[in-house]
Amino acid sequence: MNIPSELKYTKDHEWVKIEGDVATIGITDFAQSELGDIVYVEVETVDETLDAEEIFGTVEAVKTVSDLFLPLSGEIIEFNESLEDEPEKVNGDPYGDGWMIKVKCSDLSQADALMSADDYKALIGA
Amino acid sequence: MKNTALTTTHQALGAKIVPFAGYNMPVQYEGVNIEHETVRQAVGVFDVSHMGEFLIEGEHALDLIQKVSSNDASKLTIGKAQYSCLPNDDGGIVDDLIIYKIKEETYLLVVNASNIEKDWNWIQSKNDVGATMRDLSEDYSLLAIQGPKAIEAMQSLTSQDLSAIKFYNFVVGDFAGIEHIIISATGYTGSGGFEIYCKNDEVKQIWDNVLEAGANYGIKPIGLAARDTLRLEMGYCLYGNDIDDTTSPIEAGLGWITKFTKEFTNSKALEAEKQRGSERKLIAFQLDERGIPRHGYDIVDNNGNKIGVVTSGTMSPSLNKGIGLGYVPTIFAAIDSKINIQIRKNAVPATVVKLPFYKH
């Protein structure tokens, strides 16, 4: 199971990469492998400002629909639109080409509550 | 949860195992899309041993079957199978099933795993004609070998001429070194192939031989997730989703297996329904835009009023489009009718289409 040490994680199996006040967000390798073939990623919250824990989108595998929860409050400034035609990138490269959104964070101190790679490893028992 | 005789075999192959209809079943091995594609293009093997098998025997076996089933089983000759359903007394369906005529006065009924007990009790309750009933569900395994290369890939395993077995016909013969195996040209995928009925202690040998014989043809083990996408692309009903105790065979589009050439449970009311026309119908639809319909989503008209409900839905791996089945009032059921599927906040436009969704 690939869990890059430089990223932060949530209990909802999302990863967060913070650069300045912009956070890039996707789902973890563990999440994609549990979901199986991902066939649709729906994000209709671009340009909206949401609080942490609010639903920013949906990821659909063949048999399941899962909500995506925003790890950090802020404005959704970008959706990885290439996932509209190639949702399988989330399976193939969850931490790279399969990233989902970029958020302009309104309160970076919230990042302190995110999990480290080691904490996340412990959570999934990897 | 019960196991099939192959559960540990599936685990060793890396399958994800889920509880389904009381059994631990493989939902996927490598991935649903590749498994789906394998069955459409080559050949795949499914363990569907959770299915139930009843043997109905005796002088009055046919009388009982005619009474409980909607199709006309008197048309069956030895070596033929028939898709049918068990209507209830209230206009709905107890289960759908396949009936095999094994020999004179001996019929095999293959029923859904989730309904084994319900079906057994139902048929038993109608058995005032003295037919002998035996439940073989715990003793028999079922493998489905499906795909356009199934015949070619499996021919080396049997002395029977597989290409000579017509659709919905079967033979009892040798297979993978074992005698008296039912080789049936039936399936739930629309891609051709066979279903193999054998005893539990025979199935491992057959499974291993099937994978070996199919290796040069690209055979893969296929899980229940792909079984569902494959059947839905054909528009085959799934009991518990598209048909149930409250849906009539007429509105479900199963008029073709509901034969009023004989009397059966609730046949008078169903015949009347057929004559006056059902108030609602099971339709097939394809989304006009991106999205995936799911079981339980609302179907709405252009003003946002709920007109029905999705009973099955998925992203079709072959078409790469959202497809589904659902019930709507008959006025919305004509081919090319425009409906909408409520997916979260959006009413996504969809078009009523003809089945099957996918043609070879």
GROMACS .gro file of C-alpha atoms in nm:
model
  486
    1MET     CA    1   0.000   0.000   0.000
    2ASN     CA    2   0.148   0.331  -0.110
    3ILE     CA    3   0.127   0.602   0.162
    4PRO     CA    4   0.364   0.888   0.073
    5SER     CA    5   0.524   1.031   0.385
    6GLU     CA    6   0.512   1.394   0.270
    7LEU     CA    7   0.129   1.403   0.253
    8LYS     CA    8  -0.136   1.453   0.522
    9TYR     CA    9  -0.438   1.223   0.556
   10THR     CA   10  -0.795   1.212   0.683
   11LYS     CA   11  -1.001   0.935   0.842
   12ASP     CA   12  -1.218   0.952   0.528
   13HIS     CA   13  -0.921   0.821   0.329
   14GLU     CA   14  -0.831   1.144   0.156
   15TRP     CA   15  -0.482   1.284   0.114
   16VAL     CA   16  -0.390   1.651   0.137
   17LYS     CA   17  -0.085   1.829  -0.001
   18ILE     CA   18  -0.044   2.187   0.120
   19GLU     CA   19   0.157   2.441  -0.081
   20GLY     CA   20   0.127   2.797   0.051
   21ASP     CA   21  -0.244   2.840   0.125
   22VAL     CA   22  -0.355   2.598  -0.148
   23ALA     CA   23  -0.434   2.237  -0.065
   24THR     CA   24  -0.450   1.966  -0.331
   25ILE     CA   25  -0.684   1.683  -0.235
   26GLY     CA   26  -0.744   1.331  -0.359
   27ILE     CA   27  -0.826   0.986  -0.225
   28THR     CA   28  -0.567   0.742  -0.099
   29ASP     CA   29  -0.432   0.428  -0.261
   30PHE     CA   30  -0.617   0.230   0.006
   31ALA     CA   31  -0.944   0.408  -0.079
   32GLN     CA   32  -0.915   0.344  -0.453
   33SER     CA   33  -0.831  -0.022  -0.400
   34GLU     CA   34  -1.128  -0.067  -0.165
   35LEU     CA   35  -1.363   0.105  -0.411
   36GLY     CA   36  -1.244  -0.092  -0.714
   37ASP     CA   37  -1.282   0.044  -1.066
   38ILE     CA   38  -1.380   0.409  -1.038
   39VAL     CA   39  -1.621   0.509  -1.312
   40TYR     CA   40  -1.726   0.861  -1.221
   41VAL     CA   41  -1.601   1.156  -1.019
   42GLU     CA   42  -1.855   1.434  -0.973
   43VAL     CA   43  -1.749   1.770  -0.831
   44GLU     CA   44  -1.999   2.053  -0.874
   45THR     CA   45  -1.868   2.277  -0.599
   46VAL     CA   46  -1.598   2.467  -0.789
   47ASP     CA   47  -1.600   2.838  -0.686
   48GLU     CA   48  -1.798   2.753  -0.373
   49THR     CA   49  -1.664   2.816  -0.025
   50LEU     CA   50  -1.728   2.524   0.207
   51ASP     CA   51  -1.649   2.435   0.565
   52ALA     CA   52  -1.431   2.143   0.660
   53GLU     CA   53  -1.629   1.815   0.668
   54GLU     CA   54  -1.880   1.937   0.410
   55ILE     CA   55  -1.939   1.721   0.103
   56PHE     CA   56  -1.755   1.860  -0.200
   57GLY     CA   57  -1.825   1.580  -0.445
   58THR     CA   58  -1.892   1.215  -0.510
   59VAL     CA   59  -1.682   0.928  -0.632
   60GLU     CA   60  -1.860   0.635  -0.791
   61ALA     CA   61  -1.725   0.286  -0.838
   62VAL     CA   62  -1.922   0.025  -1.026
   63LYS     CA   63  -2.111  -0.088  -0.718
   64THR     CA   64  -2.081   0.204  -0.478
   65VAL     CA   65  -2.133   0.577  -0.441
   66SER     CA   66  -1.914   0.755  -0.185
   67ASP     CA   67  -1.929   1.116  -0.072
   68LEU     CA   68  -1.610   1.319  -0.068
   69PHE     CA   69  -1.558   1.531   0.245
   70LEU     CA   70  -1.360   1.852   0.242
   71PRO     CA   71  -1.064   1.817   0.482
   72LEU     CA   72  -1.003   2.193   0.519
   73SER     CA   73  -1.236   2.495   0.501
   74GLY     CA   74  -1.194   2.715   0.198
   75GLU     CA   75  -1.285   2.792  -0.161
   76ILE     CA   76  -1.276   2.512  -0.419
   77ILE     CA   77  -1.065   2.677  -0.689
   78GLU     CA   78  -1.009   2.388  -0.927
   79PHE     CA   79  -1.143   2.043  -1.016
   80ASN     CA   80  -0.925   1.798  -1.207
   81GLU     CA   81  -1.149   1.799  -1.514
   82SER     CA   82  -0.948   1.526  -1.685
   83LEU     CA   83  -1.123   1.286  -1.445
   84GLU     CA   84  -1.450   1.347  -1.631
   85ASP     CA   85  -1.320   1.141  -1.921
   86GLU     CA   86  -1.061   0.935  -1.738
   87PRO     CA   87  -1.188   0.856  -1.387
   88GLU     CA   88  -0.965   0.547  -1.394
   89LYS     CA   89  -0.670   0.780  -1.325
   90VAL     CA   90  -0.784   0.772  -0.962
   91ASN     CA   91  -0.714   0.398  -0.959
   92GLY     CA   92  -0.394   0.420  -1.158
   93ASP     CA   93  -0.228   0.721  -0.996
   94PRO     CA   94  -0.423   0.831  -0.687
   95TYR     CA   95  -0.151   1.070  -0.560
   96GLY     CA   96  -0.057   1.210  -0.901
   97ASP     CA   97  -0.279   1.240  -1.212
   98GLY     CA   98  -0.574   1.123  -1.004
   99TRP     CA   99  -0.583   1.431  -0.779
  100MET     CA  100  -0.935   1.572  -0.742
  101ILE     CA  101  -0.952   1.934  -0.626
  102LYS     CA  102  -0.748   2.235  -0.518
  103VAL     CA  103  -0.875   2.443  -0.226
  104LYS     CA  104  -0.774   2.792  -0.119
  105CYS     CA  105  -0.767   2.737   0.256
  106SER     CA  106  -0.931   2.993   0.482
  107ASP     CA  107  -0.780   2.856   0.804
  108LEU     CA  108  -0.448   2.678   0.767
  109SER     CA  109  -0.440   2.594   1.137
  110GLN     CA  110  -0.695   2.320   1.057
  111ALA     CA  111  -0.410   2.134   0.889
  112ASP     CA  112  -0.267   2.054   1.232
  113ALA     CA  113  -0.558   1.817   1.288
  114LEU     CA  114  -0.478   1.606   0.980
  115MET     CA  115  -0.306   1.272   1.016
  116SER     CA  116   0.055   1.197   0.935
  117ALA     CA  117   0.144   0.908   0.704
  118ASP     CA  118   0.229   0.696   1.010
  119ASP     CA  119  -0.104   0.773   1.178
  120TYR     CA  120  -0.287   0.685   0.856
  121LYS     CA  121  -0.091   0.363   0.820
  122ALA     CA  122  -0.204   0.269   1.169
  123LEU     CA  123  -0.565   0.358   1.086
  124ILE     CA  124  -0.583   0.120   0.790
  125GLY     CA  125  -0.364  -0.142   0.956
  126ALA     CA  126  -0.105  -0.128   0.679
  127MET     CA  127  -2.278  -1.703   0.624
  128LYS     CA  128  -2.243  -2.021   0.422
  129ASN     CA  129  -1.951  -2.092   0.194
  130THR     CA  130  -1.967  -2.251  -0.148
  131ALA     CA  131  -1.736  -2.547  -0.210
  132LEU     CA  132  -1.499  -2.300  -0.378
  133THR     CA  133  -1.483  -2.013  -0.130
  134THR     CA  134  -1.124  -2.087  -0.026
  135THR     CA  135  -1.030  -2.124  -0.393
  136HIS     CA  136  -1.163  -1.774  -0.460
  137GLN     CA  137  -0.974  -1.635  -0.164
  138ALA     CA  138  -0.653  -1.793  -0.292
  139LEU     CA  139  -0.717  -1.622  -0.629
  140GLY     CA  140  -0.732  -1.286  -0.450
  141ALA     CA  141  -1.106  -1.236  -0.475
  142LYS     CA  142  -1.283  -0.979  -0.264
  143ILE     CA  143  -1.546  -1.182  -0.077
  144VAL     CA  144  -1.877  -1.029   0.028
  145PRO     CA  145  -2.187  -1.169   0.193
  146PHE     CA  146  -2.461  -1.216  -0.067
  147ALA     CA  147  -2.790  -1.399  -0.019
  148GLY     CA  148  -2.653  -1.584   0.281
  149TYR     CA  149  -2.328  -1.690   0.114
  150ASN     CA  150  -1.972  -1.563   0.111
  151MET     CA  151  -1.937  -1.488  -0.259
  152PRO     CA  152  -1.658  -1.346  -0.478
  153VAL     CA  153  -1.766  -0.997  -0.588
  154GLN     CA  154  -1.454  -0.933  -0.792
  155TYR     CA  155  -1.107  -1.074  -0.854
  156GLU     CA  156  -0.900  -0.845  -1.074
  157GLY     CA  157  -1.150  -0.565  -1.130
  158VAL     CA  158  -1.505  -0.544  -1.256
  159ASN     CA  159  -1.428  -0.370  -1.585
  160ILE     CA  160  -1.164  -0.618  -1.699
  161GLU     CA  161  -1.385  -0.906  -1.589
  162HIS     CA  162  -1.681  -0.765  -1.779
  163GLU     CA  163  -1.468  -0.719  -2.090
  164THR     CA  164  -1.332  -1.074  -2.059
  165VAL     CA  165  -1.682  -1.220  -2.077
  166ARG     CA  166  -1.785  -0.993  -2.366
  167GLN     CA  167  -1.473  -1.068  -2.572
  168ALA     CA  168  -1.343  -1.408  -2.460
  169VAL     CA  169  -1.459  -1.636  -2.180
  170GLY     CA  170  -1.501  -1.618  -1.802
  171VAL     CA  171  -1.607  -1.857  -1.528
  172PHE     CA  172  -1.839  -1.770  -1.240
  173ASP     CA  173  -1.908  -1.967  -0.925
  174VAL     CA  174  -2.280  -1.922  -0.876
  175SER     CA  175  -2.327  -2.217  -0.644
  176HIS     CA  176  -2.540  -2.006  -0.414
  177MET     CA  177  -2.831  -2.062  -0.653
  178GLY     CA  178  -3.097  -2.306  -0.532
  179GLU     CA  179  -3.195  -2.633  -0.698
  180PHE     CA  180  -3.518  -2.824  -0.639
  181LEU     CA  181  -3.606  -3.156  -0.796
  182ILE     CA  182  -3.975  -3.215  -0.861
  183GLU     CA  183  -4.061  -3.575  -0.942
  184GLY     CA  184  -4.345  -3.815  -0.984
  185GLU     CA  185  -4.659  -3.871  -1.181
  186HIS     CA  186  -4.789  -3.525  -1.089
  187ALA     CA  187  -4.465  -3.330  -1.115
  188LEU     CA  188  -4.581  -3.142  -1.424
  189ASP     CA  189  -4.920  -3.067  -1.266
  190LEU     CA  190  -4.748  -2.894  -0.976
  191ILE     CA  191  -4.510  -2.701  -1.200
  192GLN     CA  192  -4.794  -2.588  -1.427
  193LYS     CA  193  -4.985  -2.466  -1.124
  194VAL     CA  194  -4.706  -2.254  -0.978
  195SER     CA  195  -4.523  -2.129  -1.289
  196SER     CA  196  -4.626  -1.869  -1.546
  197ASN     CA  197  -4.465  -2.025  -1.853
  198ASP     CA  198  -4.611  -2.338  -2.013
  199ALA     CA  199  -4.391  -2.625  -1.894
  200SER     CA  200  -4.595  -2.876  -2.094
  201LYS     CA  201  -4.398  -2.750  -2.395
  202LEU     CA  202  -4.073  -2.880  -2.244
  203THR     CA  203  -3.920  -3.195  -2.387
  204ILE     CA  204  -3.631  -3.385  -2.229
  205GLY     CA  205  -3.314  -3.180  -2.271
  206LYS     CA  206  -3.490  -2.844  -2.282
  207ALA     CA  207  -3.497  -2.565  -2.028
  208GLN     CA  208  -3.742  -2.281  -1.984
  209TYR     CA  209  -3.727  -1.941  -1.815
  210SER     CA  210  -4.034  -1.886  -1.599
  211CYS     CA  211  -4.160  -1.717  -1.287
  212LEU     CA  212  -4.370  -1.805  -0.984
  213PRO     CA  213  -4.659  -1.557  -0.959
  214ASN     CA  214  -4.805  -1.494  -0.614
  215ASP     CA  215  -5.175  -1.453  -0.537
  216ASP     CA  216  -5.160  -1.073  -0.520
  217GLY     CA  217  -5.027  -0.981  -0.864
  218GLY     CA  218  -4.657  -1.002  -0.777
  219ILE     CA  219  -4.376  -1.251  -0.829
  220VAL     CA  220  -4.243  -1.498  -0.572
  221ASP     CA  221  -3.931  -1.562  -0.779
  222ASP     CA  222  -3.802  -1.612  -1.131
  223LEU     CA  223  -3.643  -1.943  -1.220
  224ILE     CA  224  -3.530  -2.188  -1.486
  225ILE     CA  225  -3.710  -2.520  -1.525
  226TYR     CA  226  -3.525  -2.816  -1.679
  227LYS     CA  227  -3.696  -3.131  -1.797
  228ILE     CA  228  -3.441  -3.394  -1.693
  229LYS     CA  229  -3.647  -3.699  -1.786
  230GLU     CA  230  -4.013  -3.797  -1.791
  231GLU     CA  231  -4.175  -3.689  -1.463
  232THR     CA  232  -3.852  -3.529  -1.338
  233TYR     CA  233  -3.788  -3.155  -1.343
  234LEU     CA  234  -3.509  -2.943  -1.201
  235LEU     CA  235  -3.604  -2.595  -1.080
  236VAL     CA  236  -3.321  -2.345  -1.039
  237VAL     CA  237  -3.414  -2.055  -0.813
  238ASN     CA  238  -3.250  -1.748  -0.666
  239ALA     CA  239  -3.034  -1.803  -0.357
  240SER     CA  240  -3.211  -1.533  -0.159
  241ASN     CA  241  -3.546  -1.705  -0.217
  242ILE     CA  242  -3.468  -2.072  -0.158
  243GLU     CA  243  -3.670  -2.103   0.161
  244LYS     CA  244  -3.952  -1.878   0.040
  245ASP     CA  245  -3.984  -2.068  -0.290
  246TRP     CA  246  -3.970  -2.406  -0.121
  247ASN     CA  247  -4.250  -2.313   0.119
  248TRP     CA  248  -4.453  -2.153  -0.159
  249ILE     CA  249  -4.433  -2.448  -0.395
  250GLN     CA  250  -4.491  -2.690  -0.106
  251SER     CA  251  -4.806  -2.497  -0.010
  252LYS     CA  252  -4.941  -2.549  -0.363
  253ASN     CA  253  -4.848  -2.917  -0.373
  254ASP     CA  254  -5.188  -3.076  -0.321
  255VAL     CA  255  -5.125  -3.306  -0.619
  256GLY     CA  256  -4.870  -3.530  -0.447
  257ALA     CA  257  -4.554  -3.441  -0.638
  258THR     CA  258  -4.227  -3.536  -0.472
  259MET     CA  259  -4.004  -3.241  -0.389
  260ARG     CA  260  -3.636  -3.250  -0.303
  261ASP     CA  261  -3.416  -2.955  -0.215
  262LEU     CA  262  -3.070  -3.019  -0.364
  263SER     CA  263  -2.942  -2.665  -0.301
  264GLU     CA  264  -2.690  -2.767  -0.035
  265ASP     CA  265  -2.551  -3.055  -0.240
  266TYR     CA  266  -2.510  -2.899  -0.581
  267SER     CA  267  -2.271  -2.645  -0.724
  268LEU     CA  268  -2.318  -2.430  -1.032
  269LEU     CA  269  -2.051  -2.282  -1.256
  270ALA     CA  270  -2.133  -2.043  -1.538
  271ILE     CA  271  -1.882  -2.046  -1.823
  272GLN     CA  272  -1.974  -1.748  -2.035
  273GLY     CA  273  -1.841  -1.568  -2.338
  274PRO     CA  274  -1.807  -1.599  -2.716
  275LYS     CA  275  -1.509  -1.835  -2.680
  276ALA     CA  276  -1.678  -2.066  -2.427
  277ILE     CA  277  -1.762  -2.341  -2.676
  278GLU     CA  278  -1.416  -2.354  -2.831
  279ALA     CA  279  -1.236  -2.325  -2.498
  280MET     CA  280  -1.434  -2.599  -2.323
  281GLN     CA  281  -1.468  -2.854  -2.604
  282SER     CA  282  -1.158  -3.048  -2.493
  283LEU     CA  283  -1.325  -3.121  -2.157
  284THR     CA  284  -1.614  -3.326  -2.292
  285SER     CA  285  -1.706  -3.585  -2.552
  286GLN     CA  286  -2.034  -3.396  -2.607
  287ASP     CA  287  -2.046  -3.165  -2.909
  288LEU     CA  288  -2.084  -2.831  -2.731
  289SER     CA  289  -2.159  -2.639  -3.050
  290ALA     CA  290  -2.463  -2.862  -3.104
  291ILE     CA  291  -2.633  -2.762  -2.777
  292LYS     CA  292  -2.883  -2.495  -2.869
  293PHE     CA  293  -2.972  -2.201  -2.646
  294TYR     CA  294  -3.187  -2.316  -2.352
  295ASN     CA  295  -3.107  -2.679  -2.423
  296PHE     CA  296  -2.886  -2.906  -2.214
  297VAL     CA  297  -2.719  -3.244  -2.216
  298VAL     CA  298  -2.619  -3.474  -1.931
  299GLY     CA  299  -2.272  -3.604  -2.005
  300ASP     CA  300  -1.906  -3.617  -1.914
  301PHE     CA  301  -1.724  -3.297  -1.828
  302ALA     CA  302  -1.371  -3.253  -1.695
  303GLY     CA  303  -1.344  -3.625  -1.632
  304ILE     CA  304  -1.670  -3.659  -1.438
  305GLU     CA  305  -1.984  -3.834  -1.563
  306HIS     CA  306  -2.347  -3.721  -1.535
  307ILE     CA  307  -2.283  -3.348  -1.544
  308ILE     CA  308  -2.558  -3.114  -1.664
  309ILE     CA  309  -2.416  -2.896  -1.942
  310SER     CA  310  -2.673  -2.628  -2.013
  311ALA     CA  311  -2.659  -2.362  -2.284
  312THR     CA  312  -2.800  -2.096  -2.055
  313GLY     CA  313  -2.659  -1.794  -1.877
  314TYR     CA  314  -2.712  -1.446  -1.739
  315THR     CA  315  -2.467  -1.248  -1.950
  316GLY     CA  316  -2.592  -1.239  -2.309
  317SER     CA  317  -2.251  -1.349  -2.435
  318GLY     CA  318  -2.326  -1.718  -2.481
  319GLY     CA  319  -2.177  -2.013  -2.301
  320PHE     CA  320  -2.280  -2.275  -2.053
  321GLU     CA  321  -2.392  -2.343  -1.704
  322ILE     CA  322  -2.255  -2.657  -1.542
  323TYR     CA  323  -2.440  -2.830  -1.258
  324CYS     CA  324  -2.242  -3.077  -1.051
  325LYS     CA  325  -2.212  -3.210  -0.698
  326ASN     CA  326  -2.018  -3.008  -0.443
  327ASP     CA  327  -1.738  -3.266  -0.421
  328GLU     CA  328  -1.693  -3.249  -0.799
  329VAL     CA  329  -1.678  -2.876  -0.846
  330LYS     CA  330  -1.314  -2.815  -0.754
  331GLN     CA  331  -1.196  -3.059  -1.020
  332ILE     CA  332  -1.425  -2.898  -1.275
  333TRP     CA  333  -1.322  -2.542  -1.179
  334ASP     CA  334  -0.952  -2.629  -1.210
  335ASN     CA  335  -1.003  -2.802  -1.544
  336VAL     CA  336  -1.209  -2.513  -1.678
  337LEU     CA  337  -0.939  -2.258  -1.591
  338GLU     CA  338  -0.672  -2.481  -1.743
  339ALA     CA  339  -0.866  -2.553  -2.064
  340GLY     CA  340  -0.951  -2.186  -2.099
  341ALA     CA  341  -0.601  -2.054  -2.035
  342ASN     CA  342  -0.517  -2.023  -2.404
  343TYR     CA  343  -0.844  -1.837  -2.460
  344GLY     CA  344  -0.780  -1.579  -2.189
  345ILE     CA  345  -1.025  -1.719  -1.937
  346LYS     CA  346  -1.056  -1.538  -1.604
  347PRO     CA  347  -1.265  -1.600  -1.293
  348ILE     CA  348  -1.549  -1.345  -1.283
  349GLY     CA  349  -1.718  -1.201  -0.976
  350LEU     CA  350  -2.075  -1.102  -0.895
  351ALA     CA  351  -2.012  -0.733  -0.972
  352ALA     CA  352  -1.944  -0.810  -1.338
  353ARG     CA  353  -2.232  -1.059  -1.340
  354ASP     CA  354  -2.456  -0.764  -1.254
  355THR     CA  355  -2.318  -0.524  -1.517
  356LEU     CA  356  -2.333  -0.801  -1.781
  357ARG     CA  357  -2.695  -0.891  -1.705
  358LEU     CA  358  -2.800  -0.529  -1.687
  359GLU     CA  359  -2.654  -0.451  -2.031
  360MET     CA  360  -2.889  -0.721  -2.159
  361GLY     CA  361  -3.183  -0.593  -1.954
  362TYR     CA  362  -3.226  -0.924  -1.770
  363CYS     CA  363  -3.434  -0.876  -1.456
  364LEU     CA  364  -3.274  -0.926  -1.115
  365TYR     CA  365  -3.511  -1.052  -0.849
  366GLY     CA  366  -3.522  -0.813  -0.555
  367ASN     CA  367  -3.441  -0.519  -0.782
  368ASP     CA  368  -3.648  -0.521  -1.099
  369ILE     CA  369  -3.904  -0.779  -0.997
  370ASP     CA  370  -4.034  -0.871  -0.654
  371ASP     CA  371  -4.346  -0.962  -0.457
  372THR     CA  372  -4.516  -0.641  -0.571
  373THR     CA  373  -4.434  -0.629  -0.944
  374SER     CA  374  -4.645  -0.819  -1.192
  375PRO     CA  375  -4.483  -1.020  -1.471
  376ILE     CA  376  -4.686  -0.822  -1.722
  377GLU     CA  377  -4.558  -0.480  -1.616
  378ALA     CA  378  -4.205  -0.623  -1.581
  379GLY     CA  379  -4.203  -0.714  -1.951
  380LEU     CA  380  -4.225  -1.084  -1.873
  381GLY     CA  381  -4.543  -1.133  -2.074
  382TRP     CA  382  -4.342  -1.363  -2.301
  383ILE     CA  383  -4.305  -1.614  -2.017
  384THR     CA  384  -4.664  -1.568  -1.896
  385LYS     CA  385  -4.873  -1.810  -2.098
  386PHE     CA  386  -5.249  -1.814  -2.066
  387THR     CA  387  -5.268  -2.151  -2.240
  388LYS     CA  388  -5.320  -2.303  -1.893
  389GLU     CA  389  -5.432  -2.201  -1.548
  390PHE     CA  390  -5.177  -2.106  -1.285
  391THR     CA  391  -5.153  -1.900  -0.969
  392ASN     CA  392  -5.331  -1.568  -1.022
  393SER     CA  393  -5.358  -1.632  -1.398
  394LYS     CA  394  -5.707  -1.481  -1.424
  395ALA     CA  395  -5.598  -1.148  -1.281
  396LEU     CA  396  -5.278  -1.142  -1.486
  397GLU     CA  397  -5.470  -1.218  -1.804
  398ALA     CA  398  -5.706  -0.931  -1.727
  399GLU     CA  399  -5.406  -0.704  -1.665
  400LYS     CA  400  -5.257  -0.806  -1.997
  401GLN     CA  401  -5.582  -0.728  -2.177
  402ARG     CA  402  -5.645  -0.389  -2.023
  403GLY     CA  403  -5.276  -0.293  -2.018
  404SER     CA  404  -5.059  -0.231  -1.712
  405GLU     CA  405  -5.065   0.106  -1.542
  406ARG     CA  406  -4.688   0.109  -1.518
  407LYS     CA  407  -4.408  -0.060  -1.702
  408LEU     CA  408  -4.049  -0.158  -1.649
  409ILE     CA  409  -3.848   0.049  -1.893
  410ALA     CA  410  -3.486   0.056  -2.000
  411PHE     CA  411  -3.322   0.396  -2.017
  412GLN     CA  412  -2.990   0.548  -2.106
  413LEU     CA  413  -2.867   0.878  -1.963
  414ASP     CA  414  -2.825   1.157  -2.217
  415GLU     CA  415  -2.556   1.318  -2.002
  416ARG     CA  416  -2.288   1.202  -1.763
  417GLY     CA  417  -2.393   1.027  -1.448
  418ILE     CA  418  -2.476   0.689  -1.304
  419PRO     CA  419  -2.830   0.588  -1.215
  420ARG     CA  420  -2.862   0.368  -0.907
  421HIS     CA  421  -3.123   0.140  -0.752
  422GLY     CA  422  -3.370   0.357  -0.560
  423TYR     CA  423  -3.311   0.688  -0.739
  424ASP     CA  424  -3.626   0.875  -0.840
  425ILE     CA  425  -3.739   0.907  -1.199
  426VAL     CA  426  -3.889   1.254  -1.254
  427ASP     CA  427  -4.074   1.432  -1.532
  428ASN     CA  428  -3.958   1.761  -1.685
  429ASN     CA  429  -4.126   1.954  -1.405
  430GLY     CA  430  -3.942   1.760  -1.137
  431ASN     CA  431  -4.242   1.552  -1.032
  432LYS     CA  432  -4.160   1.198  -0.928
  433ILE     CA  433  -4.301   0.950  -1.180
  434GLY     CA  434  -4.114   0.636  -1.086
  435VAL     CA  435  -3.809   0.474  -0.942
  436VAL     CA  436  -3.489   0.320  -1.073
  437THR     CA  437  -3.473  -0.053  -0.997
  438SER     CA  438  -3.126  -0.122  -1.140
  439GLY     CA  439  -2.858   0.112  -1.268
  440THR     CA  440  -2.493   0.118  -1.349
  441MET     CA  441  -2.225   0.264  -1.570
  442SER     CA  442  -2.231   0.030  -1.868
  443PRO     CA  443  -1.873  -0.090  -1.920
  444SER     CA  444  -1.943  -0.168  -2.288
  445LEU     CA  445  -2.118   0.160  -2.373
  446ASN     CA  446  -1.947   0.381  -2.114
  447LYS     CA  447  -2.287   0.536  -2.040
  448GLY     CA  448  -2.522   0.538  -1.746
  449ILE     CA  449  -2.794   0.277  -1.804
  450GLY     CA  450  -3.078   0.147  -1.596
  451LEU     CA  451  -3.418  -0.010  -1.553
  452GLY     CA  452  -3.711   0.136  -1.368
  453TYR     CA  453  -4.087   0.156  -1.340
  454VAL     CA  454  -4.280   0.449  -1.488
  455PRO     CA  455  -4.647   0.508  -1.577
  456THR     CA  456  -4.721   0.356  -1.916
  457ILE     CA  457  -4.757   0.701  -2.078
  458PHE     CA  458  -4.382   0.753  -2.023
  459ALA     CA  459  -4.284   0.403  -2.135
  460ALA     CA  460  -4.270   0.437  -2.515
  461ILE     CA  461  -3.929   0.401  -2.679
  462ASP     CA  462  -3.760   0.744  -2.718
  463SER     CA  463  -3.966   0.898  -2.436
  464LYS     CA  464  -3.775   1.160  -2.240
  465ILE     CA  465  -3.749   1.117  -1.866
  466ASN     CA  466  -3.507   1.239  -1.600
  467ILE     CA  467  -3.317   1.059  -1.330
  468GLN     CA  468  -3.274   1.247  -1.003
  469ILE     CA  469  -2.906   1.205  -0.915
  470ARG     CA  470  -2.838   1.394  -0.595
  471LYS     CA  471  -2.920   1.760  -0.678
  472ASN     CA  472  -2.956   1.713  -1.054
  473ALA     CA  473  -3.238   1.583  -1.272
  474VAL     CA  474  -3.028   1.421  -1.545
  475PRO     CA  475  -3.208   1.376  -1.879
  476ALA     CA  476  -3.250   1.020  -2.003
  477THR     CA  477  -3.414   0.844  -2.295
  478VAL     CA  478  -3.625   0.530  -2.290
  479VAL     CA  479  -3.451   0.274  -2.513
  480LYS     CA  480  -3.505  -0.074  -2.651
  481LEU     CA  481  -3.335  -0.373  -2.493
  482PRO     CA  482  -3.073  -0.501  -2.501
  483PHE     CA  483  -2.847  -0.206  -2.426
  484TYR     CA  484  -2.556  -0.400  -2.569
  485LYS     CA  485  -2.553  -0.612  -2.884
  486HIS     CA  486  -2.269  -0.836  -2.992
   0.00000   0.00000   0.00000
